CSV table of C-alpha atoms in Angstrom, one decimal:
chain,number,residue,atom,x,y,z
A,96,MET,CA,-31.2,-14.4,28.9
A,97,ASN,CA,-31.4,-10.7,29.3
A,98,ILE,CA,-29.8,-8.0,27.2
A,99,GLN,CA,-26.9,-7.5,29.7
A,100,ASN,CA,-25.9,-11.2,29.3
A,101,ILE,CA,-26.1,-11.0,25.5
A,102,ALA,CA,-23.9,-7.9,25.5
A,103,ASP,CA,-21.4,-9.5,27.8
A,104,LEU,CA,-21.3,-12.6,25.6
A,105,LEU,CA,-20.7,-10.4,22.5
A,106,VAL,CA,-18.0,-8.4,24.1
A,107,SER,CA,-16.2,-11.6,25.3
A,108,LEU,CA,-16.4,-13.1,21.8
A,109,PHE,CA,-15.1,-9.9,20.3
A,110,VAL,CA,-12.1,-9.8,22.8
A,111,VAL,CA,-11.2,-13.4,21.8
A,112,ILE,CA,-11.8,-13.2,18.1
A,113,VAL,CA,-10.0,-9.9,17.3
A,114,PRO,CA,-6.5,-11.0,18.5
A,115,VAL,CA,-6.9,-14.3,16.7
A,116,ILE,CA,-7.7,-12.5,13.4
A,117,GLY,CA,-5.0,-10.0,14.0
A,118,GLY,CA,-2.4,-12.7,14.6
A,119,TYR,CA,-3.5,-14.6,11.5
A,120,VAL,CA,-3.3,-11.5,9.3
A,121,THR,CA,0.1,-10.5,10.8
A,122,LYS,CA,1.5,-14.0,10.3
A,123,HIS,CA,0.6,-14.0,6.6
A,124,VAL,CA,1.7,-10.5,5.9
A,125,LEU,CA,5.1,-11.0,7.6
A,126,ALA,CA,5.4,-14.4,5.8
A,127,ASN,CA,5.3,-12.6,2.5
A,128,LYS,CA,8.5,-10.6,2.9
A,129,LYS,CA,8.5,-9.7,-0.8
A,130,ALA,CA,5.3,-7.8,-0.4
A,131,VAL,CA,6.5,-5.9,2.6
A,132,SER,CA,9.8,-5.0,1.0
A,133,PHE,CA,8.0,-4.0,-2.1
A,134,LEU,CA,5.8,-1.5,-0.2
A,135,GLN,CA,8.8,-0.2,1.7
A,136,ILE,CA,10.7,0.4,-1.5
A,137,ALA,CA,7.8,1.7,-3.5
A,138,GLU,CA,6.9,4.6,-1.2
A,139,PRO,CA,10.2,6.5,-1.4
A,140,LEU,CA,10.4,5.9,-5.1
A,141,ALA,CA,6.8,7.2,-5.5
A,142,LYS,CA,7.8,10.4,-3.7
A,143,THR,CA,10.8,10.9,-6.0
A,144,GLY,CA,8.6,10.1,-9.1
A,145,VAL,CA,6.1,12.7,-8.0
A,146,VAL,CA,8.7,15.3,-7.6
A,147,LEU,CA,10.3,14.5,-11.0
A,148,ALA,CA,6.8,14.6,-12.6
A,149,GLU,CA,6.0,17.9,-11.1
A,150,LYS,CA,9.2,19.4,-12.3
A,151,ALA,CA,8.6,18.0,-15.8
A,152,GLY,CA,5.1,19.3,-15.6
A,153,VAL,CA,6.3,22.9,-15.1
A,154,THR,CA,8.7,22.7,-18.0
A,155,ASP,CA,6.5,20.6,-20.3
A,156,TYR,CA,3.1,21.9,-19.2
A,157,LEU,CA,1.7,18.5,-18.4
A,158,THR,CA,-1.8,17.9,-17.0
A,159,SER,CA,-2.2,16.2,-13.6
A,160,GLU,CA,-3.0,12.9,-15.2
A,161,ALA,CA,0.1,13.0,-17.4
A,162,LYS,CA,2.2,13.8,-14.3
A,163,LYS,CA,0.7,10.8,-12.5
A,164,SER,CA,1.4,8.6,-15.5
A,165,LYS,CA,5.0,9.9,-15.6
A,166,ALA,CA,5.5,9.2,-11.9
A,167,VAL,CA,4.0,5.7,-12.2
A,168,ALA,CA,6.3,5.0,-15.2
A,169,TYR,CA,9.3,6.2,-13.1
A,170,VAL,CA,8.5,4.0,-10.2
A,171,LEU,CA,7.9,0.9,-12.4
A,172,ALA,CA,11.3,1.5,-14.1
A,173,GLU,CA,13.1,1.8,-10.8
A,174,LEU,CA,11.4,-1.3,-9.4
A,175,LYS,CA,12.4,-3.2,-12.4
A,176,LYS,CA,16.0,-2.1,-11.9
A,177,LEU,CA,15.8,-3.4,-8.3
A,178,GLY,CA,14.6,-6.8,-9.4
A,179,PHE,CA,10.8,-6.5,-9.0
A,180,THR,CA,9.8,-7.7,-12.4
A,181,THR,CA,6.1,-8.1,-11.8
A,182,ALA,CA,4.8,-5.0,-10.2
A,183,ASP,CA,1.1,-4.2,-10.3
A,184,GLU,CA,0.5,-0.9,-11.9
A,185,THR,CA,-2.7,-0.2,-9.9
A,186,ILE,CA,-0.8,-0.6,-6.6
A,187,ILE,CA,1.9,1.7,-7.9
A,188,ALA,CA,-0.7,4.2,-9.0
A,189,SER,CA,-2.2,4.1,-5.5
A,190,VAL,CA,1.1,4.6,-3.8
A,191,VAL,CA,1.8,7.6,-6.2
A,192,GLU,CA,-1.6,9.0,-5.5
A,193,LYS,CA,-1.0,8.7,-1.7
């Protein structure tokens, strides 16, 4: 076997494996509708929480970490009102940071 044959074999395997892995991942993500809806709801709430925290930071002279904590607390409270009782705070903090 020469280098060209090995390269062709690797490309062929890659072309077959990537769609299979993509389909598998897509199937499991779409099957978990709660996670998808959680992320769709959390992003706008995070934007609102950041705006509210920034406004509070101006009036209350908060540090950036205190603003982030305030935004995370807002998002967690709003998610709880919407029925998401078990929300991971690290995921919320990542969405707020984004």
